[in-house]
CSV table of C-alpha atoms in Angstrom, one decimal:
chain,number,residue,atom,x,y,z
Q,901,MET,CA,-9.6,19.7,1.9
Q,902,MET,CA,-9.0,16.7,0.9
Q,903,THR,CA,-10.0,12.9,2.0
Q,904,LEU,CA,-7.7,10.0,1.1
Q,905,TYR,CA,-9.8,6.8,1.6
Q,906,GLY,CA,-7.1,3.9,2.0
Q,907,TYR,CA,-5.4,1.0,3.9
Q,908,PHE,CA,-2.2,1.1,5.8
Q,909,ARG,CA,-0.7,-1.4,4.0
Q,910,SER,CA,-2.2,-1.2,0.5
Q,911,SER,CA,0.7,-0.4,-1.8
Q,912,THR,CA,-1.8,1.9,-3.8
Q,913,SER,CA,-2.7,3.5,-1.0
Q,914,TYR,CA,1.4,4.1,0.1
Q,915,ARG,CA,2.2,5.4,-3.2
Q,916,THR,CA,-1.3,7.9,-2.9
Q,917,ARG,CA,-0.1,9.0,0.4
Q,918,ILE,CA,3.4,9.4,-0.9
Q,919,ALA,CA,2.6,11.5,-3.4
Q,920,MET,CA,0.0,13.9,-1.4
Q,921,ASN,CA,3.2,14.5,0.7
Q,922,LEU,CA,5.7,15.2,-1.6
Q,923,LYS,CA,2.6,18.0,-3.1
Q,924,GLN,CA,2.6,19.2,0.9
Q,925,LEU,CA,-1.2,18.5,0.3
Q,926,ASP,CA,-3.1,18.5,3.5
Q,927,TYR,CA,-5.7,15.6,3.5
Q,928,ASP,CA,-8.4,13.6,5.9
Q,929,TYR,CA,-7.7,10.2,6.0
Q,930,ILE,CA,-10.4,7.6,6.3
Q,931,ALA,CA,-9.2,3.8,6.9
Q,932,VAL,CA,-11.1,0.9,5.1
Q,933,ASN,CA,-10.3,-2.5,6.5
Q,934,LEU,CA,-9.4,-4.5,3.7
Q,935,ALA,CA,-8.6,-7.3,6.0
Q,936,LYS,CA,-12.3,-7.1,7.1
Q,937,ASP,CA,-13.7,-6.7,3.9
Q,938,GLU,CA,-14.8,-3.2,4.7
Q,939,GLN,CA,-14.2,-2.6,0.7
Q,940,LEU,CA,-17.1,-4.8,0.0
Q,941,GLU,CA,-20.0,-3.3,2.3
Q,942,ALA,CA,-22.5,-0.9,1.0
Q,943,VAL,CA,-21.3,2.1,2.4
Q,944,PHE,CA,-17.8,2.0,0.4
Q,945,GLN,CA,-19.3,0.1,-2.2
Q,946,SER,CA,-21.5,3.3,-2.7
Q,947,ILE,CA,-18.6,5.9,-3.2
Q,948,ASN,CA,-16.2,2.9,-5.5
Q,949,PRO,CA,-18.3,0.2,-6.8
Q,950,GLN,CA,-14.9,-1.4,-7.7
Q,951,GLY,CA,-14.1,-1.8,-3.8
Q,952,LEU,CA,-10.8,-0.7,-4.6
Q,953,VAL,CA,-8.6,2.2,-2.5
Q,954,PRO,CA,-7.5,4.2,-2.8
Q,955,VAL,CA,-10.3,6.6,-3.4
Q,956,VAL,CA,-9.7,10.5,-3.3
Q,957,GLN,CA,-12.8,13.2,-2.0
Q,958,ILE,CA,-12.4,16.7,-3.2
Q,959,ASN,CA,-15.6,18.4,-2.3
Q,960,ASP,CA,-18.0,16.8,-4.6
Q,961,LEU,CA,-15.2,15.0,-6.9
Q,962,TRP,CA,-14.7,11.5,-6.3
Q,963,LEU,CA,-11.1,10.7,-7.6
Q,964,TYR,CA,-10.6,7.1,-8.4
Q,965,GLN,CA,-7.7,4.5,-9.7
Q,966,SER,CA,-4.1,5.3,-8.3
Q,967,PRO,CA,-2.2,5.9,-11.6
Q,968,ALA,CA,-5.1,8.8,-12.6
Q,969,ILE,CA,-5.3,10.3,-9.2
Q,970,LEU,CA,-1.5,10.6,-9.1
Q,971,GLU,CA,-1.9,12.4,-12.8
Q,972,TRP,CA,-4.8,14.6,-11.7
Q,973,LEU,CA,-2.6,16.0,-9.3
Q,974,GLU,CA,0.4,16.8,-11.0
Q,975,GLU,CA,-2.2,19.0,-13.3
Q,976,VAL,CA,-4.4,20.4,-10.5
Q,977,TYR,CA,-1.0,21.4,-8.4
Q,978,PRO,CA,2.2,21.8,-10.5
Q,979,GLU,CA,3.9,22.8,-7.4
Q,980,HIS,CA,6.9,20.5,-6.5
Q,981,PRO,CA,6.2,18.5,-9.9
Q,982,LEU,CA,6.6,14.8,-10.2
Q,983,LEU,CA,7.3,14.5,-13.9
Q,984,PRO,CA,9.7,15.9,-16.1
Q,985,LYS,CA,9.5,18.9,-18.0
Q,986,ASP,CA,10.4,17.5,-21.1
Q,987,ALA,CA,8.3,14.9,-22.8
Q,988,ALA,CA,11.2,12.0,-23.7
Q,989,GLY,CA,11.3,12.2,-19.3
Q,990,ARG,CA,7.5,12.0,-18.9
Q,991,MET,CA,7.4,9.0,-21.3
Q,992,GLN,CA,10.8,7.8,-19.2
Q,993,VAL,CA,9.1,8.2,-15.8
Q,994,ARG,CA,5.5,6.9,-17.0
Q,995,ALA,CA,7.0,3.4,-18.4
Q,996,LEU,CA,8.9,3.0,-14.8
Q,997,SER,CA,5.7,3.5,-13.0
Q,998,ALA,CA,4.0,1.4,-15.6
Q,999,MET,CA,6.5,-1.5,-15.2
Q,1000,ILE,CA,5.9,-1.7,-11.3
Q,1001,GLY,CA,2.1,-0.5,-11.6
Q,1002,CYS,CA,1.1,-2.3,-14.4
Q,1003,ASP,CA,3.3,-5.6,-14.0
Q,1004,ILE,CA,4.2,-6.4,-10.6
Q,1005,HIS,CA,2.0,-5.2,-8.0
Q,1006,PRO,CA,-1.5,-6.4,-10.1
Q,1007,LEU,CA,0.2,-9.9,-9.8
Q,1008,ASN,CA,0.3,-9.8,-6.0
Q,1009,ASN,CA,-2.3,-7.9,-5.2
Q,1010,ARG,CA,-4.1,-9.1,-1.9
Q,1011,ARG,CA,-7.2,-9.8,-4.6
Q,1012,ILE,CA,-5.0,-12.2,-6.4
Q,1013,LEU,CA,-3.8,-14.0,-3.3
Q,1014,GLN,CA,-7.1,-14.2,-1.9
Q,1015,TYR,CA,-8.1,-15.7,-4.8
Q,1016,LEU,CA,-5.3,-18.6,-5.1
Q,1017,ARG,CA,-5.5,-19.5,-1.6
Q,1018,ASN,CA,-9.8,-19.5,-1.3
Q,1019,GLU,CA,-10.9,-20.4,-4.5
Q,1020,LEU,CA,-7.7,-22.2,-5.7
Q,1021,SER,CA,-6.9,-23.8,-2.6
Q,1022,VAL,CA,-3.1,-22.9,-3.4
Q,1023,ASP,CA,-1.3,-23.6,0.1
Q,1024,GLU,CA,1.0,-21.1,1.8
Q,1025,ASP,CA,4.3,-22.2,0.2
Q,1026,GLN,CA,3.1,-22.1,-3.4
Q,1027,VAL,CA,1.7,-18.8,-2.6
Q,1028,MET,CA,5.3,-17.3,-1.7
Q,1029,ALA,CA,6.2,-18.8,-4.5
Q,1030,TRP,CA,4.1,-17.0,-7.0
Q,1031,CYS,CA,5.0,-13.8,-5.5
Q,1032,HIS,CA,8.4,-14.5,-5.7
Q,1033,ARG,CA,8.2,-15.4,-9.1
Q,1034,TRP,CA,6.7,-12.6,-10.6
Q,1035,MET,CA,8.1,-10.0,-8.1
Q,1036,SER,CA,11.8,-11.2,-8.6
Q,1037,GLU,CA,11.1,-11.1,-12.3
Q,1038,GLY,CA,9.7,-7.5,-12.4
Q,1039,PHE,CA,12.9,-6.5,-10.4
Q,1040,ASP,CA,15.2,-8.0,-12.9
Q,1041,ALA,CA,14.1,-6.1,-15.3
Q,1042,LEU,CA,13.8,-2.7,-13.7
Q,1043,GLU,CA,17.0,-2.9,-12.0
Q,1044,LYS,CA,18.8,-2.9,-15.7
Q,1045,ARG,CA,16.5,-0.3,-16.9
Q,1046,LEU,CA,18.3,1.6,-13.9
Q,1047,ALA,CA,21.5,0.6,-14.5
Q,1048,GLN,CA,20.9,1.4,-18.4
Q,1049,ASP,CA,20.5,5.3,-16.7
Q,1050,LYS,CA,23.9,7.2,-16.2
Q,1051,THR,CA,22.7,10.4,-15.9
Q,1052,ARG,CA,20.2,9.8,-12.9
Q,1053,GLY,CA,20.8,10.7,-9.5
Q,1054,LYS,CA,19.7,9.5,-6.3
Q,1055,PHE,CA,15.9,8.7,-7.5
Q,1056,CYS,CA,14.4,6.4,-10.3
Q,1057,TYR,CA,14.6,9.6,-12.6
Q,1058,GLY,CA,17.1,12.5,-12.5
Q,1059,ASP,CA,17.5,14.2,-9.4
Q,1060,SER,CA,14.3,14.9,-7.8
Q,1061,PRO,CA,11.5,12.7,-6.6
Q,1062,THR,CA,9.1,11.1,-9.7
Q,1063,PHE,CA,6.0,9.1,-10.1
Q,1064,ALA,CA,8.0,6.3,-10.3
Q,1065,ASP,CA,9.2,6.5,-7.1
Q,1066,CYS,CA,5.6,6.9,-5.8
Q,1067,TYR,CA,5.5,3.2,-6.9
Q,1068,LEU,CA,8.8,2.2,-6.1
Q,1069,ILE,CA,9.0,2.0,-2.6
Q,1070,PRO,CA,5.8,0.3,-2.1
Q,1071,GLN,CA,6.4,-2.4,-4.1
Q,1072,VAL,CA,10.0,-2.8,-2.4
Q,1073,SER,CA,8.1,-2.8,0.9
Q,1074,SER,CA,5.5,-5.7,-0.4
Q,1075,ALA,CA,8.9,-7.5,-1.3
Q,1076,GLU,CA,10.2,-7.2,1.9
Q,1077,ARG,CA,7.0,-8.5,3.7
Q,1078,PHE,CA,7.0,-11.3,0.8
Q,1079,LYS,CA,10.7,-12.5,1.7
Q,1080,VAL,CA,11.6,-11.3,-1.5
Q,1081,ASP,CA,15.8,-11.3,-1.7
Q,1082,LEU,CA,16.5,-7.9,-2.9
Q,1083,SER,CA,20.6,-8.5,-3.5
Q,1084,ALA,CA,20.5,-8.8,-6.6
Q,1085,TYR,CA,19.0,-5.4,-6.9
Q,1086,PRO,CA,22.1,-2.7,-5.7
Q,1087,ASN,CA,20.1,0.3,-7.4
Q,1088,ILE,CA,16.5,-0.2,-6.6
Q,1089,VAL,CA,17.7,-0.8,-2.6
Q,1090,ALA,CA,19.6,2.5,-2.8
Q,1091,ILE,CA,16.9,4.6,-4.2
Q,1092,ASP,CA,14.5,2.9,-1.7
Q,1093,ALA,CA,16.8,3.7,1.2
Q,1094,HIS,CA,17.3,7.2,0.3
Q,1095,CYS,CA,13.9,7.9,-0.6
Q,1096,ARG,CA,13.1,6.4,3.0
Q,1097,THR,CA,15.0,9.7,4.6
Q,1098,LEU,CA,12.8,11.8,2.8
Q,1099,LYS,CA,10.0,13.0,5.0
Q,1100,ALA,CA,7.0,12.6,2.4
Q,1101,PHE,CA,8.6,9.0,2.2
Q,1102,ALA,CA,8.6,8.8,5.8
Q,1103,ASP,CA,5.3,10.3,6.4
Q,1104,ALA,CA,3.4,7.8,4.2
Q,1105,ASP,CA,5.2,4.5,5.5
Q,1106,PRO,CA,2.4,1.5,6.5
Q,1107,MET,CA,3.4,1.5,9.9
Q,1108,VAL,CA,2.9,4.9,11.1
Q,1109,GLN,CA,-0.7,5.1,9.6
Q,1110,PRO,CA,-3.9,5.4,11.6
Q,1111,ASP,CA,-4.8,2.3,11.3
Q,1112,ALA,CA,-1.7,0.7,11.3
Q,1113,PRO,CA,-1.6,-1.9,14.2
Q,1114,ASN,CA,-0.1,-0.3,17.2
Q,1115,ALA,CA,-0.2,3.2,15.9
């Protein structure tokens, strides 16, 4: 049995939940309340000194960093693949994932926003402007890349969900939470709408997690 340490609103936990659901894996869930800084307490620091979620435990094996976790899942559980069979396709999916996971998400991560608020005394309007700037810039490029691919179906790549969709849907959720105008991104919005109709994505939604408010 796997155990996933995560937080309902964490985008990295969200993408990991999606991948595990798509691969139809059973797992226990242990919530780490980032809003109460439980990730900084000694108990969790002994699990992951970096103080980040998600962490996945399988017996005495501990997995860290969602990109590495998704790659591990793909290698160990090849059924319901989340990467294309061909090298060019795998490159495309990894590139789309990196556009989100490396160039959009980190800049609106809670740690960054808390630093802006608490250490640099940036007011909330400026924090929101920061989020809008980097999310919009990233979505601009991603939308163009998706529009260029005339062969894809209802997902980021091809006709089935991949890593890229695992990354995209949590980022759209964050954008909605920060009230980013998504009207300029019809491909992104369509992919998000379609994915949310699938059980694996719906079951991973932050608001249906055990640690979500009113869950």
